[in-house]
XYZ file of C-alpha atoms in Angstrom:
380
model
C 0.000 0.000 0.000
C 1.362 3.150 -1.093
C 0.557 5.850 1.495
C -0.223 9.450 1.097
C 1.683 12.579 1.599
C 0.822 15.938 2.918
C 3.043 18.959 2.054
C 2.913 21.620 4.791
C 2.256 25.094 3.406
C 5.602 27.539 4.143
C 5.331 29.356 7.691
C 7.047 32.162 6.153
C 4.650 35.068 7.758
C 6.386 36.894 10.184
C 4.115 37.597 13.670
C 4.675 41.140 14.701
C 3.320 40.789 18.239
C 6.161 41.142 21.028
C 3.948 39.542 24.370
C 1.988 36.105 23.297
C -1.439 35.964 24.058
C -2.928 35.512 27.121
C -3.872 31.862 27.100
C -0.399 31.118 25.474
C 1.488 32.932 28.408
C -0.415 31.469 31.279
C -0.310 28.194 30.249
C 3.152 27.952 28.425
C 5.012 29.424 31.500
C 4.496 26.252 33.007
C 6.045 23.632 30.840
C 6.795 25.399 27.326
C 10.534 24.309 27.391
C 11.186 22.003 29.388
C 14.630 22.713 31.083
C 15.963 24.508 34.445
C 18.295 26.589 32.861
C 20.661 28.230 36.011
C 22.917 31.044 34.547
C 23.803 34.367 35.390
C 25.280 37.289 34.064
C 27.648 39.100 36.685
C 26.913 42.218 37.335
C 30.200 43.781 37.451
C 31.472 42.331 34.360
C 28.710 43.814 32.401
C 29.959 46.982 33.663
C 33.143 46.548 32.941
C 32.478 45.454 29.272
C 29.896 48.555 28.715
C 32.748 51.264 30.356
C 35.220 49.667 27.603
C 32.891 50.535 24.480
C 31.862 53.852 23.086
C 28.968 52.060 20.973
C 25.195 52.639 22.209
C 23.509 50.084 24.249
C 19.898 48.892 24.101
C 18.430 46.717 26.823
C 15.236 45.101 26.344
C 12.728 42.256 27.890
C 10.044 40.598 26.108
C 7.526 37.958 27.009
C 8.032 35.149 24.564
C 8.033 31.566 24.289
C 6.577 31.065 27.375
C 9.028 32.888 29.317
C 11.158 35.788 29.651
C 13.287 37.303 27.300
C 16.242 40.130 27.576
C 17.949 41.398 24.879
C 21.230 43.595 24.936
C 22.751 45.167 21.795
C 25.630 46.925 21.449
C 26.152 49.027 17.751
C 27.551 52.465 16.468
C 23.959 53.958 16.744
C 20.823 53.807 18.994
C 19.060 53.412 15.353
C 21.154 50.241 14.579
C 20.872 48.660 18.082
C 16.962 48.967 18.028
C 16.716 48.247 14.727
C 18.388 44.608 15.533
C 16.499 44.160 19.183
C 13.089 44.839 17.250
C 14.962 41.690 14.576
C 15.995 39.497 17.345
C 12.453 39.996 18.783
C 10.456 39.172 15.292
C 12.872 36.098 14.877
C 12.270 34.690 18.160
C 8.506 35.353 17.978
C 8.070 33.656 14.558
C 10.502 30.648 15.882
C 7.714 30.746 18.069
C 5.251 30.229 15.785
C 6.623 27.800 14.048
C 7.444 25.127 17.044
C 5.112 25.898 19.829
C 2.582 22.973 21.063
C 0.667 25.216 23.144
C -0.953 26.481 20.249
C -2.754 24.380 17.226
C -2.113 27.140 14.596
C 1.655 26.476 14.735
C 3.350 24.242 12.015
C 4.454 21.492 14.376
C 1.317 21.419 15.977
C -0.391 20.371 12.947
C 2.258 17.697 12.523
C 1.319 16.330 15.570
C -2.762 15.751 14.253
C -1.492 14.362 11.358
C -3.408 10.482 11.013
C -1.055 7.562 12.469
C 1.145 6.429 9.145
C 0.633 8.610 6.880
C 4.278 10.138 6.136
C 4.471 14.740 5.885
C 6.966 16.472 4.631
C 7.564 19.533 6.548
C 9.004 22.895 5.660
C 12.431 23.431 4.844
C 13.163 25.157 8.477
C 11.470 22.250 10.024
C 13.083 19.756 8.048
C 16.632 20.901 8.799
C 15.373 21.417 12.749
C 14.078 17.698 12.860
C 17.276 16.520 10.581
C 19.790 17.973 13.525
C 17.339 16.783 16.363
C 17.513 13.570 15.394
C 21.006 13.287 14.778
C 21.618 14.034 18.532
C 18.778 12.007 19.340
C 20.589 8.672 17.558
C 23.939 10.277 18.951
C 22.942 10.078 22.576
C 21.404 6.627 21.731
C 17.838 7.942 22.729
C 18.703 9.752 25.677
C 17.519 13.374 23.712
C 14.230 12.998 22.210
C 11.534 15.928 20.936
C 9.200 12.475 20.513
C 8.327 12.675 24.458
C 4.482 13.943 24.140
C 2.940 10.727 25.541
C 5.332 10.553 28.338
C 4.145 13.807 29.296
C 0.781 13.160 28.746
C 1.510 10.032 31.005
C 2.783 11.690 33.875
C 0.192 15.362 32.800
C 3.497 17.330 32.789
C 1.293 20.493 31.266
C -1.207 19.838 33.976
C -1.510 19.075 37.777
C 0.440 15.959 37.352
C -0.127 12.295 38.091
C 1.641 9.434 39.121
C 0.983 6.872 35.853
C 0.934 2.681 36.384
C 3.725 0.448 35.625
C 1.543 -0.493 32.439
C 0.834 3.386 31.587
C 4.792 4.042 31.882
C 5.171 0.811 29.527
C 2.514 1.767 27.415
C 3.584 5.554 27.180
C 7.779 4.507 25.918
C 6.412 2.738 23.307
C 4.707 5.202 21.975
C 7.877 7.414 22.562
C 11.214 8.348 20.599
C 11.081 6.002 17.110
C 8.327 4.202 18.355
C 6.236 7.129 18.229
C 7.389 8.937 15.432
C 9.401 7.828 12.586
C 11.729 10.857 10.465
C 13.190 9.691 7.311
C 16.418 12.122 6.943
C 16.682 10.751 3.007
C 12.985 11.257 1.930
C 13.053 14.468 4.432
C 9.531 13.008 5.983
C 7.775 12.289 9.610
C 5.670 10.077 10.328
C 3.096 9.294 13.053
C 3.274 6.115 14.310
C 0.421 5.909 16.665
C -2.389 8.277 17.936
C -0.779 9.113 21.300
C 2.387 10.249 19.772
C 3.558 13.453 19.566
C 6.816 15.938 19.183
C 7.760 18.579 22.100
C 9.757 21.310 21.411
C 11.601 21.695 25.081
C 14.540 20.297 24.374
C 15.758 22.201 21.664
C 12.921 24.912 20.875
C 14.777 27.753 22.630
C 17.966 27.025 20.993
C 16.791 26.552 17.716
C 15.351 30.063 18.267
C 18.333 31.459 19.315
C 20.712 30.299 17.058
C 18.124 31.659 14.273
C 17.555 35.155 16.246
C 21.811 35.621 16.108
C 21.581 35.287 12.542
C 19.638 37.838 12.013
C 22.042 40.147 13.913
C 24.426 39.505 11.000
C 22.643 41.795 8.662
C 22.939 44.706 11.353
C 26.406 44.678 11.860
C 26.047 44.861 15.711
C 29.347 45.216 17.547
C 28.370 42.719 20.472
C 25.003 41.459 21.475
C 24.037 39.277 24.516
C 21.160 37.027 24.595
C 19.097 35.684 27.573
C 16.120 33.761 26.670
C 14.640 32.015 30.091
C 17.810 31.484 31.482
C 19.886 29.898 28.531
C 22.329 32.970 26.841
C 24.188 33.756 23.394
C 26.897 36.285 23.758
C 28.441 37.666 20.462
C 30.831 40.163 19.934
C 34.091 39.010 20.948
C 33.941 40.358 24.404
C 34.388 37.756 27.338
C 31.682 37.741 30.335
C 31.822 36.146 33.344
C 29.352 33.792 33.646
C 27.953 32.623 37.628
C 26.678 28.666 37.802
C 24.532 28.142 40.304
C 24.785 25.441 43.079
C 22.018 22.642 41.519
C 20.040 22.938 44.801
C 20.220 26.685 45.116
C 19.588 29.226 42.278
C 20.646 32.072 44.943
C 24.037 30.860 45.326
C 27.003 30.647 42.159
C 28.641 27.412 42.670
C 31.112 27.829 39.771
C 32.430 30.790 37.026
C 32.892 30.288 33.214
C 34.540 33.247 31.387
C 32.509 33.339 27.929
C 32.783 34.762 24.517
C 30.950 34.233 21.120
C 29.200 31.318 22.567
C 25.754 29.858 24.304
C 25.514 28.130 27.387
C 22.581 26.251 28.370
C 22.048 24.849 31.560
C 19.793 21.309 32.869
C 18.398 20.120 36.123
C 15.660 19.339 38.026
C 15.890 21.781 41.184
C 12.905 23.820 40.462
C 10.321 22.498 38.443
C 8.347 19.409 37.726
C 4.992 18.703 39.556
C 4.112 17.262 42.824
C 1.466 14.692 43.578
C 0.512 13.114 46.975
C 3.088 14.712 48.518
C 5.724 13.657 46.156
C 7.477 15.635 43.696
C 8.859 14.625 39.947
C 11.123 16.047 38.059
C 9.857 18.023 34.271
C 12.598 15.928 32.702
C 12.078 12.818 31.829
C 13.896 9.943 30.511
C 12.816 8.729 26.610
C 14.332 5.324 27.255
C 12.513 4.372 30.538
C 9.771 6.765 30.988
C 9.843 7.872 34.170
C 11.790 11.150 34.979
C 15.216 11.430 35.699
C 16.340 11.554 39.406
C 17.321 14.766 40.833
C 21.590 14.558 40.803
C 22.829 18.127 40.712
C 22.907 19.658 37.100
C 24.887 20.126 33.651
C 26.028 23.196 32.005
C 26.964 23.197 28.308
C 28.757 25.674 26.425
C 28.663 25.705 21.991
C 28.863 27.826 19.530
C 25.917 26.515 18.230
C 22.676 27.624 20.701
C 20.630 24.339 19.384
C 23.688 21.854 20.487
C 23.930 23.797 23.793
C 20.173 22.999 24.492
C 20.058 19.618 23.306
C 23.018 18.334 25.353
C 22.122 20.039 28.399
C 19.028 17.750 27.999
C 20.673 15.092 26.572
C 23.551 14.730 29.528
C 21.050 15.303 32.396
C 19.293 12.359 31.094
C 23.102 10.782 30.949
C 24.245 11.743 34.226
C 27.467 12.642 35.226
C 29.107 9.128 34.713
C 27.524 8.100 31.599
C 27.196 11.773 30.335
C 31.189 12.570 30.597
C 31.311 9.224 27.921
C 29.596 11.230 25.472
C 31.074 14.793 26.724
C 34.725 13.583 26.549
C 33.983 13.000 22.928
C 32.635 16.462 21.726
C 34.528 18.392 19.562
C 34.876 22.263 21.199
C 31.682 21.793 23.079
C 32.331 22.481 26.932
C 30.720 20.428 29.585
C 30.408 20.754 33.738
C 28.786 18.396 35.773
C 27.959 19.617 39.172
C 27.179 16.552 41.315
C 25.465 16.978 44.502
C 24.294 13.422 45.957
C 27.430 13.291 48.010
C 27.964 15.450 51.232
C 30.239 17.854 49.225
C 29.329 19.698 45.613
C 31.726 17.360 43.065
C 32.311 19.359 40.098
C 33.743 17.178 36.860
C 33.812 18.579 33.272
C 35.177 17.659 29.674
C 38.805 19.057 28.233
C 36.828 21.605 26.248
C 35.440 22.963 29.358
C 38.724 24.049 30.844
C 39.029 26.988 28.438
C 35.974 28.803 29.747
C 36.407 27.725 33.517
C 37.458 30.027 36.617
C 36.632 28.365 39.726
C 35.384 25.401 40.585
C 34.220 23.839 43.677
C 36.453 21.565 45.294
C 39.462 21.380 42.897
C 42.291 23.202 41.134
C 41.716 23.910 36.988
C 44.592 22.469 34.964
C 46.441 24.758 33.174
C 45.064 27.542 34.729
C 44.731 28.419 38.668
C 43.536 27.135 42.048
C 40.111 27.413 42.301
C 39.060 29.716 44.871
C 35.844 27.652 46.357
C 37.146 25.543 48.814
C 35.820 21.849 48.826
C 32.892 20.953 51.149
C 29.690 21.999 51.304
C 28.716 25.116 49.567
């Protein structure tokens, strides 16, 4: 039986609103992307950078995506730098548009109504989003997945939460990952696999939109710009910032320094949110390969060039953990990984070779190549 295709039109239409509707914001704040991201820009290093340069400097925050984000530009003229905020703004709106699942007007939405085995060929953005999603996801040997909607749906992630069955959690993973939806890189297609199977864009939706929003800076010719969409950052501009980590168990407190330049860094664990129900509380991220979510161990920060890898693997290598995670980290090309570990009595901080570039201080142990740390090992 030959089966049909369905062509999705070209999301090309760029949505001028800044703040999401109502109904999005209320109910996307909750889940939209599904990561505790736990980075900081110091204070007095953004002061330092800004006394240094005689461009103009636009600040801006915007509701979007669910969240919150604030925009910095730095360029010769006020003109230019709000020119390329009001860009950065459109780009991330209309990335919006295009991957949301809070919404059923948005492109991947509709992909996820489509009937069970009947193959679509998305749009060219979506293709080449899906084509680098999945490449991860078969990297990390199902550990990242955007094919997680009836494992949320299991365990009502987007709701008040419930504790599913043995059988429901059984039930739900096979309707997961490839079992639940089949891409074809070669015939650039997606298919539905069964009716409780769908894609979620919180593992890689707020990179993808910030790797697309720092393109569009390109055509302004902006002297340095810095990014901050709910909590994961793009800096650009050549400029290093010091970046605070905080401790995995307390957002108030900076467990670790990265000095950063022309980069993103994205950071994953399970401190914060998740749901609780009869008294016990889960975790938002869960694990593709078992179903059930991933116990609380500390967190990961990643730092990439590339804002979609730095989302994916902070995903991807809190799933991991910090044993099975440094396997994969150790073999990343100039992709910077720290994994701070707090199931002992004292905060164990481990990280990749690529890591030791950006790194300042870290708890408990010296930096190679580069200086003591200052924290002192214990409890932080």
């Amino acid at each position: 039986m030959v089966l049909n295709r369905i062509r999705f039109p070209q999301f090309s239409d760029v949505n001028s609103k800044v703040i999401p509707h109502r109904s999005t914001v209320s109910r996307s704040t909750r889940a939209l992307f599904s990561l505790v991201l736990m980075v900081a820009v110091t204070g007095a290093d953004a002061g330092e950078a800004d006394c240094q340069t005689p461009d103009r400097h636009v600040r801006r925050t915007v509701g979007v995506m669910g969240t919150l984000a604030t925009i910095e530009i730095w360029a010769s003229t006020e003109a230019t730098a709000r020119d390329a905020s009001d860009a950065v703004v459109r780009e991330l709106t209309r990335v919006e548009d295009l991957l949301s699942t809070w919404r059923d007007d948005t492109e991947l939405s509709a992909l996820n109504t489509l009937p069970p085995g009947v193959p679509a060929e998305p749009s060219p953005e979506l293709d080449r989003l899906l084509d680098d999603v999945h490449a991860w996801s078969v990297r990390t040997r199902g550990a990242f997945s955007p094919a997680v909607g009836s494992l949320i749906d299991a365990w009502d992630l987007r709701g008040a939460g419930r504790r599913p069955t043995s059988t429901e959690i059984t039930d739900a993973v096979a309707r997961a990952g490839v079992r639940g939806v089949l891409y074809d890189p070669e015939a650039h297609t997606i298919t539905r696999l069964h009716d409780a199977a769908w894609l979620d864009a919180g593992g890689f939706g707020k990179g993808a939109a910030i790797r697309s929003a720092a393109d569009s800076l390109k055509a302004y010719g902006v002297s340095r710009a810095r990014l901050d969409v709910g909590g994961q950052l793009l800096l650009e501009g050549g400029v290093p910032v010091t970046i605070g980590v905080a401790h995995p168990d307390s957002r108030g407190e900076i467990a670790a320094t990265l000095r950063i330049a022309d980069a993103s860094v994205a950071t994953s664990g399970q401190s914060e949110r998740g749901v609780e129900v009869e008294g016990e509380r889960f975790g938002h991220i869960i694990d593709p390969r078992t179903g059930r979510p991933v116990t609380p161990w500390g967190s990961v920060t990643v730092v990439a060039t590339d804002a979609l890898v730095a989302d994916v693997l902070a995903t991807a290598l809190f799933v991991l953990g910090p044993d099975a995670g440094m396997e994969l980290a150790e073999q990343l090309d100039n992709v910077g990984v720290l994994f701070l570990d707090d199931r002992r009595t004292r905060l164990r901080a481990t990280y990749n070779d690529a890591m030791k570039s950006y790194l300042q201080d870290v708890p408990g142990g010296s930096i190679p190549d580069r200086h003591q740390s200052t924290f002192r090992e214990g409890p932080i």
